[in-house]
Coordinates of C-alpha atoms and ligand atoms in Angstrom, one line a residue:
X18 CA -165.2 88.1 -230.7
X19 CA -163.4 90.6 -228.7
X20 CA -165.4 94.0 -228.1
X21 CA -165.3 97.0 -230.3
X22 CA -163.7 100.5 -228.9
X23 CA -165.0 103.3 -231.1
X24 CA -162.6 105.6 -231.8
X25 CA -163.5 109.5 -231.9
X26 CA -160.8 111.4 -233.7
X27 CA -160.6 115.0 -232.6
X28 CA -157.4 116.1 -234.2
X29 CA -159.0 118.6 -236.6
X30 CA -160.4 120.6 -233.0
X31 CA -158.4 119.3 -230.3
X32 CA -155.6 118.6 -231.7
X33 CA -156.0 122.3 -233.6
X34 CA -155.9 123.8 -230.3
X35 CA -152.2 123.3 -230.6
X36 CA -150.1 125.8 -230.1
X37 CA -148.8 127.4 -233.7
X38 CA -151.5 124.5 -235.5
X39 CA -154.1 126.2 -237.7
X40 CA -155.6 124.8 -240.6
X41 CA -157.2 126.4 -243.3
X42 CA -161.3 124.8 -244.3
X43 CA -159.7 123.1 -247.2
X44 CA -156.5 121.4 -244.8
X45 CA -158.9 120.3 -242.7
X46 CA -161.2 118.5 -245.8
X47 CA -158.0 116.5 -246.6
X48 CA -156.9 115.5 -243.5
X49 CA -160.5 114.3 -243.1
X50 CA -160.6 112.2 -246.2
X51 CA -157.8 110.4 -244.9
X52 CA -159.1 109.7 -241.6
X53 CA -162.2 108.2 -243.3
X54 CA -159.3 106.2 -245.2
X55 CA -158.1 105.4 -241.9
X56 CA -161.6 104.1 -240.9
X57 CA -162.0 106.3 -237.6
X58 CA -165.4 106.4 -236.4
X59 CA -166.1 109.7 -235.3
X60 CA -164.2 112.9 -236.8
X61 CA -165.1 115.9 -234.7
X62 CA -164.1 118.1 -237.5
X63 CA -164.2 121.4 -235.5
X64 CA -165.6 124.2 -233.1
X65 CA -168.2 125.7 -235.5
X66 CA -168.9 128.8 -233.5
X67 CA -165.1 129.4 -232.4
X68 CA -164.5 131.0 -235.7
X69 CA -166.4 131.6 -239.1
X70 CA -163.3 129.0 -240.7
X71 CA -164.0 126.5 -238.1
X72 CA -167.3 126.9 -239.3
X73 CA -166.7 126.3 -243.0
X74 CA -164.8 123.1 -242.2
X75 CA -166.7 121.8 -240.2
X76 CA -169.6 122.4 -243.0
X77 CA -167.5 121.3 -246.2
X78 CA -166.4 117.8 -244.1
X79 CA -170.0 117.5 -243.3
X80 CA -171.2 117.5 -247.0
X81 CA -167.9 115.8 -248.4
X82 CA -166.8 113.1 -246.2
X83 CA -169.2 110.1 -246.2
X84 CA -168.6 106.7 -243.2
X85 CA -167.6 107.8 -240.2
X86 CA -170.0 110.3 -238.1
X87 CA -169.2 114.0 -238.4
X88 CA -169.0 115.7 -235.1
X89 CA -168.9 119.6 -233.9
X90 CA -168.1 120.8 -230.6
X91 CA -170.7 123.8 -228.4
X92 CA -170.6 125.4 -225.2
X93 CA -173.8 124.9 -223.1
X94 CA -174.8 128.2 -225.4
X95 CA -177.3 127.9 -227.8
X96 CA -176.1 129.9 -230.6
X97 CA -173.1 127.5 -230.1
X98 CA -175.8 124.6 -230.6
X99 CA -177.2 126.5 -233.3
X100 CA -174.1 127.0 -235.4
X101 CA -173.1 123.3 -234.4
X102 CA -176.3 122.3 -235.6
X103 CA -176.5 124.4 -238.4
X104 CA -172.6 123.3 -239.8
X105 CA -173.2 119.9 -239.9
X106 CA -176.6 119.7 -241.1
X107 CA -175.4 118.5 -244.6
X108 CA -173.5 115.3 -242.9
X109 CA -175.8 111.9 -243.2
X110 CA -174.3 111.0 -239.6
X111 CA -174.2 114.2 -237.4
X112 CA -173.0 114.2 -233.8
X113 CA -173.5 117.5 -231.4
X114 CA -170.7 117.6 -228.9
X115 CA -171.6 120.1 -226.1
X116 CA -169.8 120.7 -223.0
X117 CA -169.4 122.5 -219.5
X118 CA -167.0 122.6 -216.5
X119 CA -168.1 121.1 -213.8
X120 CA -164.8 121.6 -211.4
X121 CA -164.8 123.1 -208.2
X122 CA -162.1 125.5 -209.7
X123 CA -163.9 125.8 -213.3
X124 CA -167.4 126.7 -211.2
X125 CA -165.6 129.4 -208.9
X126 CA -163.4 131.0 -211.2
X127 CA -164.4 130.6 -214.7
X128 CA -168.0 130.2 -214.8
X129 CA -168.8 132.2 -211.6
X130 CA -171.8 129.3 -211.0
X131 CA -173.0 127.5 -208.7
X132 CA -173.2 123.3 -209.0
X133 CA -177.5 123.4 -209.2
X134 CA -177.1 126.2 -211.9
X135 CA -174.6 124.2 -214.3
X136 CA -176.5 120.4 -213.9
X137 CA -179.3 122.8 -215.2
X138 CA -177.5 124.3 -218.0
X139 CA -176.2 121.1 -219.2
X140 CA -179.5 119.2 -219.1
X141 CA -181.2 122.1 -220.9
X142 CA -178.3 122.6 -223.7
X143 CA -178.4 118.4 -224.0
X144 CA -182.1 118.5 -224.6
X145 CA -181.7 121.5 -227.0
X146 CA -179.0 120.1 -229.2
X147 CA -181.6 116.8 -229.4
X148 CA -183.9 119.0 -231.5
X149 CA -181.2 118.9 -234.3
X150 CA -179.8 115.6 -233.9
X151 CA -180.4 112.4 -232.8
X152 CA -176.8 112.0 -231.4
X153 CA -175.8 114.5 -228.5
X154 CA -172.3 114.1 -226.9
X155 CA -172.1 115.5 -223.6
X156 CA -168.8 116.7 -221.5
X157 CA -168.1 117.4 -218.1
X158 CA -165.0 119.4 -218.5
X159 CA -162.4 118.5 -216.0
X160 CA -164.5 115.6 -215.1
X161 CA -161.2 114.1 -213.3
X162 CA -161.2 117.2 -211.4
X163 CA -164.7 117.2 -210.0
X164 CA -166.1 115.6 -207.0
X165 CA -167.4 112.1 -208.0
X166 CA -171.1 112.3 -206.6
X167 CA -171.9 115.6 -208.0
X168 CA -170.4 114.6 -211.5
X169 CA -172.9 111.2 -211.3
X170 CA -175.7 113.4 -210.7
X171 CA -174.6 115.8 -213.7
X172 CA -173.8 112.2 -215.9
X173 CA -177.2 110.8 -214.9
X174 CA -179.1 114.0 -215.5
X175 CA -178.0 114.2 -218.9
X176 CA -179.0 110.5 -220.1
X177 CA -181.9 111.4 -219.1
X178 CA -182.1 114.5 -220.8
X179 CA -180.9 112.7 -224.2
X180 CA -177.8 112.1 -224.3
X181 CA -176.2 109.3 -226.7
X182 CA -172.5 109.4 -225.4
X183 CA -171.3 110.7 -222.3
X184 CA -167.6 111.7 -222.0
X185 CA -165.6 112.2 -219.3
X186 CA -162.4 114.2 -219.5
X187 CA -159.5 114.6 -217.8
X188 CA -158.6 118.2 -219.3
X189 CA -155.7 119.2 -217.8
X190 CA -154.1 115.5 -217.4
X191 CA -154.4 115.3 -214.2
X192 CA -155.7 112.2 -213.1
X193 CA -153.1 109.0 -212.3
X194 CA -153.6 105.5 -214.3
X195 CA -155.3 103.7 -211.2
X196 CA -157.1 106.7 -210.2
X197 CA -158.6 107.3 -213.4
X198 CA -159.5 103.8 -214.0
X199 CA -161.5 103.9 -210.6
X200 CA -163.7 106.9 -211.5
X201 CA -164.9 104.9 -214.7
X202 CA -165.6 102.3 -212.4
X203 CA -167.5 104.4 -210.1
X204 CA -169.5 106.0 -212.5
X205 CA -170.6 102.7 -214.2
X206 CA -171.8 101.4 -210.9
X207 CA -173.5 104.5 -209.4
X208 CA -175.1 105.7 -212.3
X209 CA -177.8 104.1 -213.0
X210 CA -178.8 104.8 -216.4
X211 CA -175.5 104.6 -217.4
X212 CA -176.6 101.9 -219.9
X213 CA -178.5 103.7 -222.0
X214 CA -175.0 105.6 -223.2
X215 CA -171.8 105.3 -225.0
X216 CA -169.5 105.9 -222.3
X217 CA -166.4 108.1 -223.5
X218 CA -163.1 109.2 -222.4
X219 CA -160.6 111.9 -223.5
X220 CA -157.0 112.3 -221.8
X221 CA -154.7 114.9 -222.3
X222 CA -151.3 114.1 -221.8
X223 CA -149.9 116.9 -219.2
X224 CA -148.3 114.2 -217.1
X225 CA -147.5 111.8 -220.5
X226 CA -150.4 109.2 -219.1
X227 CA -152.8 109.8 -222.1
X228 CA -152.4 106.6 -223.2
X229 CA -152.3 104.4 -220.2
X230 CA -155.1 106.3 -218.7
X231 CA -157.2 105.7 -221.6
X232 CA -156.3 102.1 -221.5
X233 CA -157.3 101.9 -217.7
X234 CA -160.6 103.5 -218.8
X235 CA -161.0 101.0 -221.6
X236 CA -160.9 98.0 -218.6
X237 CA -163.1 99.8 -216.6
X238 CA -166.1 100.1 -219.2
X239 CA -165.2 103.2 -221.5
X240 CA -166.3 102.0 -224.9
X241 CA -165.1 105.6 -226.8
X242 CA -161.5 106.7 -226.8
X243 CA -161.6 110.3 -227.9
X244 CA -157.9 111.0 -229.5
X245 CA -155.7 112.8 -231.9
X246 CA -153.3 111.9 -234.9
X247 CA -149.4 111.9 -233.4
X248 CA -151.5 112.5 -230.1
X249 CA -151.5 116.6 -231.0
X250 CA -153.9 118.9 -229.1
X251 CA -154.0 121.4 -226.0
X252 CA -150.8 121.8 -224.6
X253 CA -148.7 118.9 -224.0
X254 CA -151.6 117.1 -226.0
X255 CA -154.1 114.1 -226.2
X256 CA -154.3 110.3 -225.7
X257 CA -152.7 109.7 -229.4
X258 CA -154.9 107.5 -231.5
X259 CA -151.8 105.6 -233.4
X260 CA -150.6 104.2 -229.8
X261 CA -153.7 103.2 -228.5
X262 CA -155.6 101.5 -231.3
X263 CA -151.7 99.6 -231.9
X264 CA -151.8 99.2 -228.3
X265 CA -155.0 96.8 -228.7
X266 CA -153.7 95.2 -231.7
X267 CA -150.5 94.4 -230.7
X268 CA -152.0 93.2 -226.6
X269 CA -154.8 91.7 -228.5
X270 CA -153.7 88.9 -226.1
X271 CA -154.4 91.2 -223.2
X272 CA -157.2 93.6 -223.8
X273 CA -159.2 91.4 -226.2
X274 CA -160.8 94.5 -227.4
X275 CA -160.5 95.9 -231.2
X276 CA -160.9 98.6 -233.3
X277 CA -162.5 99.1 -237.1
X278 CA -159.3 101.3 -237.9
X279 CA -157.3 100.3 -241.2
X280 CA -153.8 100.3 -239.5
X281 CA -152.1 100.5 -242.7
X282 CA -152.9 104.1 -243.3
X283 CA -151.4 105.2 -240.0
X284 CA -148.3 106.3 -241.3
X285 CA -149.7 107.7 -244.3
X286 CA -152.3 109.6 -241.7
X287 CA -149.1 111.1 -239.3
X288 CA -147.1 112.4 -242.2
X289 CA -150.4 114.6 -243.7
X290 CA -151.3 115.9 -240.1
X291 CA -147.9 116.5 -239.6
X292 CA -146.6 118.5 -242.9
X293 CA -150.3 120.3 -242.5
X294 CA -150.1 121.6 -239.3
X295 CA -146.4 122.0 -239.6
X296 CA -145.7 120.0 -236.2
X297 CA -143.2 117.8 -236.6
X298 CA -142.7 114.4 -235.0
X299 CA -140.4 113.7 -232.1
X300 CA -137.7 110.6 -234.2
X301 CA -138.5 108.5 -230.9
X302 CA -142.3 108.8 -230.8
X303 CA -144.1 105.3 -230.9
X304 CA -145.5 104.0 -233.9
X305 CA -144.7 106.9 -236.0
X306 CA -141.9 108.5 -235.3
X307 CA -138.6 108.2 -237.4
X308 CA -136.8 105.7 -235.4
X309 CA -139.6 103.6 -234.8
X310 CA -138.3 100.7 -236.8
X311 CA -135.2 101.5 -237.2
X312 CA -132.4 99.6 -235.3
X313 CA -128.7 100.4 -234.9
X314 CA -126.7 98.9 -232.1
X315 CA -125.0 96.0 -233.4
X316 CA -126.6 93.1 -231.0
X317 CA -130.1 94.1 -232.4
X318 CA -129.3 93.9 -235.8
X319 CA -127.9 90.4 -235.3
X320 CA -131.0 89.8 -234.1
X321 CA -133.1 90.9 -236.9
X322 CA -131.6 89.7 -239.2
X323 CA -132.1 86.1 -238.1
X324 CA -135.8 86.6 -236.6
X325 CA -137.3 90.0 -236.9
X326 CA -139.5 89.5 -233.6
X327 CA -136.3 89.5 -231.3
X328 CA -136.6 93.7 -231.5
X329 CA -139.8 93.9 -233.3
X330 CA -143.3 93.7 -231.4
X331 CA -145.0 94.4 -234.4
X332 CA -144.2 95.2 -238.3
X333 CA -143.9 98.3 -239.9
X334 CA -146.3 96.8 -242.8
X335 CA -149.3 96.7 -240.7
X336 CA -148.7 100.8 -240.3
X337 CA -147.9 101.2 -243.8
X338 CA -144.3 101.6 -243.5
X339 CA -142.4 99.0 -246.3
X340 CA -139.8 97.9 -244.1
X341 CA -137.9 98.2 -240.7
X342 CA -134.4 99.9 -241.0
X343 CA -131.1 98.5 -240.1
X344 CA -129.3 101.7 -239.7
X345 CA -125.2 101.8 -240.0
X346 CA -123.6 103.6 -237.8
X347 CA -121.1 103.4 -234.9
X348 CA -123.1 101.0 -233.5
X349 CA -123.6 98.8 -236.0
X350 CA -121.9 95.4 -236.4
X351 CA -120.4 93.0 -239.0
X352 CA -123.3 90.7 -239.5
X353 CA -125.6 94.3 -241.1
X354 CA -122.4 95.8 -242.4
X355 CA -122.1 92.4 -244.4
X356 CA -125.8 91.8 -245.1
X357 CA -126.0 95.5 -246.3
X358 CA -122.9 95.0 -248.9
X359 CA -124.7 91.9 -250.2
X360 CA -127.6 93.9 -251.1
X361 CA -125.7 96.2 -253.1
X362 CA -123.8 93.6 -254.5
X363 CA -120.7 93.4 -253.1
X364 CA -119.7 90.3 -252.1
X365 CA -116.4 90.5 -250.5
X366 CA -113.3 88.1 -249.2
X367 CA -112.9 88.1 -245.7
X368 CA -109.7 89.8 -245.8
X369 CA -111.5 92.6 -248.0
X370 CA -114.3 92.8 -245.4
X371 CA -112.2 93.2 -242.6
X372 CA -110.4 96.0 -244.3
X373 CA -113.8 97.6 -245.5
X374 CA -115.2 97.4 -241.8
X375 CA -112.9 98.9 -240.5
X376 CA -112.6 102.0 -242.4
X377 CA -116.5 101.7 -242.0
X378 CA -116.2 102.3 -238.4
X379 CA -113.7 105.0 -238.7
X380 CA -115.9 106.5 -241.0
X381 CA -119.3 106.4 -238.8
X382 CA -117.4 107.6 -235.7
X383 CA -117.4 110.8 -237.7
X384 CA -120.5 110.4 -239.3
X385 CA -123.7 109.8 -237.5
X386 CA -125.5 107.5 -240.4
X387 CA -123.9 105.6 -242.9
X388 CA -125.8 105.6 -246.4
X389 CA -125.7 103.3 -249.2
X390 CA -123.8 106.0 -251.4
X391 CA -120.9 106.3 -248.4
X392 CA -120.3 101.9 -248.3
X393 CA -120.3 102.5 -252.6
X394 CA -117.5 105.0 -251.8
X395 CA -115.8 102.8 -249.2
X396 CA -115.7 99.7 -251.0
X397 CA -114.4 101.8 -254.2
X398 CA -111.9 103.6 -252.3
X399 CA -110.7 101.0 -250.0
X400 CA -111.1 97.2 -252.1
X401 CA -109.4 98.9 -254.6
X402 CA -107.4 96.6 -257.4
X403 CA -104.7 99.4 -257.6
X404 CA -101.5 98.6 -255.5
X405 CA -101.0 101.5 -253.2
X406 CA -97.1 102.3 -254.0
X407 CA -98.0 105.6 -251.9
X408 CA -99.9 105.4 -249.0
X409 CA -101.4 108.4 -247.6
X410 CA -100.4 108.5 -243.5
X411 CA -101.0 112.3 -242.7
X412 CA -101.5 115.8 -244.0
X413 CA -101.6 119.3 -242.6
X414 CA -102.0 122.4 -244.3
X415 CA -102.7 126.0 -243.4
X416 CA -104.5 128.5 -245.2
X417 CA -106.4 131.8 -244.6
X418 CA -106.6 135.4 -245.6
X419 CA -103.6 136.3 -244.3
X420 CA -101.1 133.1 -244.7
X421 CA -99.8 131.6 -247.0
X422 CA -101.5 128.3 -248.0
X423 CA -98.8 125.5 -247.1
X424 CA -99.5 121.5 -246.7
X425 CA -97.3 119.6 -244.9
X426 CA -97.7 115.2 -245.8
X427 CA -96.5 112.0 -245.1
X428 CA -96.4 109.3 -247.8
X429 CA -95.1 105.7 -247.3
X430 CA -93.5 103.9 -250.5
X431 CA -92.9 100.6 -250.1
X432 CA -92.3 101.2 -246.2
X433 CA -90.3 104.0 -245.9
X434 CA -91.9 106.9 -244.4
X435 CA -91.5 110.4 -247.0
X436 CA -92.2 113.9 -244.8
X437 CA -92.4 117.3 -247.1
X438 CA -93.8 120.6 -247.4
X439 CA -94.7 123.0 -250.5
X440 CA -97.0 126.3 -250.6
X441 CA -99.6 126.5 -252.9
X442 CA -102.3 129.2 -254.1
X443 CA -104.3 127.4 -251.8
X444 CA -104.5 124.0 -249.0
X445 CA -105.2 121.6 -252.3
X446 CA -103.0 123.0 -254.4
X447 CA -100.3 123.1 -252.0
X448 CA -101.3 119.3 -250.8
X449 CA -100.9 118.5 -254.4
X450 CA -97.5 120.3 -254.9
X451 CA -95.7 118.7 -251.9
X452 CA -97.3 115.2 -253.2
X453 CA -95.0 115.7 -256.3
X454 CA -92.1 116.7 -254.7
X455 CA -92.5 113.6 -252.7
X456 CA -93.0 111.3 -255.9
X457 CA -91.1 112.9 -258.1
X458 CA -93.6 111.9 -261.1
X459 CA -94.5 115.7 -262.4
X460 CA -97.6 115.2 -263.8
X461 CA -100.5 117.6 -264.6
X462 CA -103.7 118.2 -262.9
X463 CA -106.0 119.1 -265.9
X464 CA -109.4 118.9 -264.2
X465 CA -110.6 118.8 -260.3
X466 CA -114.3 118.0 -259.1
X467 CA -115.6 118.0 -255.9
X468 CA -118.9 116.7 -254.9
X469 CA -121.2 115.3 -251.3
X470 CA -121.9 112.1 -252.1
X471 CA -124.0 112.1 -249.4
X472 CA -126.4 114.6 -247.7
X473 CA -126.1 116.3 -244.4
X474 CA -123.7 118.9 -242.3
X475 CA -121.7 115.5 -242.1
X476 CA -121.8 114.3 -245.8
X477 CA -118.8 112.6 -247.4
X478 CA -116.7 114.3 -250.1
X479 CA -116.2 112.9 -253.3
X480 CA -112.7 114.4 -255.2
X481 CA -112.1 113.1 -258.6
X482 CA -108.6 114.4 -260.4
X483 CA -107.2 113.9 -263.3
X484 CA -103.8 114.4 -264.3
X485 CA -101.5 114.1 -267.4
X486 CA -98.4 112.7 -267.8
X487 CA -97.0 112.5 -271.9
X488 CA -99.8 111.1 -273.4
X489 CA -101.1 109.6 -270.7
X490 CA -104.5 110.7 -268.6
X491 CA -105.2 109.4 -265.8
X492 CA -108.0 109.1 -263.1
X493 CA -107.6 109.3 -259.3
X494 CA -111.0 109.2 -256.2
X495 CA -111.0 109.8 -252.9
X496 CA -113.6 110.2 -250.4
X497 CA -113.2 111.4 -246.9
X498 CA -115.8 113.8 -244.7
X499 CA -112.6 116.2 -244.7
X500 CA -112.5 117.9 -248.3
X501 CA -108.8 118.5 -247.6
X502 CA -108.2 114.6 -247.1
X503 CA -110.6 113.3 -250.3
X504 CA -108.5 116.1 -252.6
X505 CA -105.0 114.3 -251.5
X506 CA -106.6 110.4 -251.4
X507 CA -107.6 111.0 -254.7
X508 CA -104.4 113.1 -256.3
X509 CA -102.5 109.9 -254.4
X510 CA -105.2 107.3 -256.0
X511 CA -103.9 108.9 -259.6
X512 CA -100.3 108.6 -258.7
X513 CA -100.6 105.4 -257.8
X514 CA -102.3 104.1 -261.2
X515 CA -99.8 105.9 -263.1
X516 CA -96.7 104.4 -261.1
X517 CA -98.9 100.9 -262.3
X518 CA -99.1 102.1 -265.9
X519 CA -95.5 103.1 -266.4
Ligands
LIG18 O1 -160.2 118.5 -222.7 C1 -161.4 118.7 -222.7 O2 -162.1 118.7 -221.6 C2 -162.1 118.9 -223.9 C3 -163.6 118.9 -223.9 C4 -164.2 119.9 -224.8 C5 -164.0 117.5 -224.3 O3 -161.5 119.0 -225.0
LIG19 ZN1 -159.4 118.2 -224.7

């Protein structure tokens, strides 16, 4: 059976180091609930001494959320340790997390220490943090910054100080793929207790290589993948658990490593972290994102719709997600156009379908996404049963504060092209006038509506009339993204039904 990879969510503290990302105690209990949904191993659930909130979440997840273990991040400071220690007592699984720098640049500038002074620190904090739990975590910070020997002496010091897991970061993303596979490697081979210890590694994604490196970590021995919902954290981010634990599923081929996570409450997972911390998800992000199973150009549509694994790796099912999305838009082509009509129950000649593609793709080179409510419209406005006697070919019209409001339109009748212009008390109005000089038929607009049938800046316009003539009332649609246009197609729709009538 292939190898387990535990997976250590920090999204509730690394990920809410994010710039503008700060949950409240009780955020930060929900999102947990659903990451034990989501069958993560660990949740660190916070920094308990950062802040007395981030202590009182990381408290109320350790007494509410039962499965996976509840971790809380220190310093190499014992009150840090203490408050760690002292949050998660309630949790049946409790992990303490502490870290240090140990980076030629973190040693000089930051902790003012010398490389002796922090291997002590870190083996004393390790065996302190022991007194209050039986699993300690411990960090290097900036691991993939610091010279290799000195950081297996710090690694080896701390196994033998106590230490369960041992984590190695690459804090400010700086490591490359190989590279960072290599010093995995190395520290497997030259540490010689290295055995006795969950090794661990956490990537943030300053140059975008969170994932890969983790992956190259994975092949080299790591067995913990520290990571973050919709891969959120300090600065550009962490390794993002969605990609990597789809990653193995999808490469199971490859890797031939799992994970415990329920996949099918990933989606479910992204959406809560992202409407709590009120970060939003890029449409083209893997897995998640918005355009993740959607597909638009015409070729790919074809595709999918005679064998879904032509443009799909995986399904949107086995993330939660119902279905994968044929999108129409310019793109799109007849085969998805067709399919789409079909499912709305339209099934058209060929002659019709022609006709209702094409004003399709006149319509979405105005509109980026065609919805089902717009092809409704289409195949109403355009399949039409009523003979068009008047054929709307152009209109014009001016209005403003200061002008008068005039319409200038072409009709053809039978043919023969018709020009005029009228003024109006405003564009439609006018429009409507110089339509009745053109076809002579007087009748009386007694009621206008306008409405979007769809949403967006670029929504179509829905304009029903209706007008009198005698005893006759009649009733005329048209739909067009310019208001202007919908008002004459449908004041032309009802002229044309009453020519039919009379
Ligand atoms: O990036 C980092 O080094 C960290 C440690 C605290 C693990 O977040
Ligand atoms: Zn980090």
């Amino acid at each position: 059976m292939a190898e387990r990879i535990i997976i250590f969510d920090t999204t509730l503290r690394d990920g809410e180091q994010s710039p503008g990302a700060s949950l409240s105690a009780g955020e930060k209990l929900e999102i947990a609930r659903q990451l034990a949904r989501l069958k993560v191993d660990v949740i660190e659930a916070g920094f308990p001494a950062s802040s007395p909130g981030d202590f009182e979440g990381v408290r109320l997840i350790a007494q509410k959320v039962k499965g996976p273990v509840i971790a809380g991040l220190a310093r190499c400071i014992r009150k840090d340790i203490d408050s760690a220690a002292e949050a998660l007592k309630p949790a049946k699984r409790r992990r303490i997390h502490v870290f240090l720098a140990t980076s030629a640049v973190h040693r000089k500038y930051k902790l003012k220490k010398a490389k002796q002074e922090i291997l002590k620190l870190a083996v004393e904090s390790v065996k302190y943090a022991r007194k209050f739990a039986d699993d300690v975590e411990f960090s290097p910070e900036d691991a993939s910054r610091t010279e290799p020997e000195y950081l297996c002496r710090v690694v080896q010091a701390v196994i033998s100080a106590g230490a369960t897991v041992v984590n190695i970061p690459d804090t400010v993303g700086y490591a490359t793929t190989i590279e960072f596979g290599q010093l995995i490697k190395r520290i497997k081979s030259r540490v010689p207790n290295i055995k006795k210890v969950i090794l661990s590694i956490h990537c943030h994604n300053d140059l975008g290589l969170a994932t890969a490196n983790t992956l190259a970590a994975i092949e080299n021995g790591a067995r913990q993948v520290e990571c973050t919902v919709n891969g959120i954290g300090e600065r550009a981010g962490n390794a993002s658990l969605e990609e990597i634990v789809m990653i193995l599923k999808t490469r199971k081929d490859f890797f031939k490593f799992r994970t415990g996570v329920k996949t099918e409450e990933i989606i479910k997972t992204s959406r809560l972290v992202s409407t709590l911390t009120g970060i939003h998800i890029q449409p083209n992000k893997a897995i998640v994102g918005d355009n993740a199973f959607r597909h638009e150009a015409g070729i790919h549509q074809d595709g999918m719709l005679k064998e879904k694994t032509t443009y799909e790796i995986m399904s949107p099912e086995t993330i939660g997600l119902k279905e994968s999305k044929l999108v129409l838009g310019k793109h799109s082509g007849r085969h998805a156009f067709k399919k789409r009509l079909l499912d709305l129950g339209y099934e058209l000649s060929e002659k019709d379908l022609v006709k209702a593609f094409d004003r399709f793709k006149r319509l979405a080179d105005k509109k980026k996404e065609i919805y089902d409510e717009d092809l409704t419209a289409i195949i109403e406005d355009e399949i039409s049963v009523v003979p068009e006697t008047f054929k709307l070919l152009y209109i014009h019209t001016t209005s403003g504060t200061q002008t008068v409001p005039t319409a200038t339109v072409r009709l053809e009748k039978r043919g023969k092209v018709i020009q005029d212009a009228a003024c109006g008390d405003g564009p439609v109005d006018a429009a409507y006038k110089t339509i009745d000089r053109i076809t002579g038929l007087g009748a009386k607009l007694i009621d206008y509506s306008l409405r979007a049938v769809t949403s967006g800046k670029d929504a179509l316009g829905e304009v029903t009339v209706k007008i009198r003539k005698g005893e006759r009332t009649i009733t005329g649609r048209g739909t067009s993204t310019d208001i202007i246009e919908a008002s004459a197609k449908a004041y032309v729709n009802a002229v044309n039904k009453l020519v039919v009538k009379k």
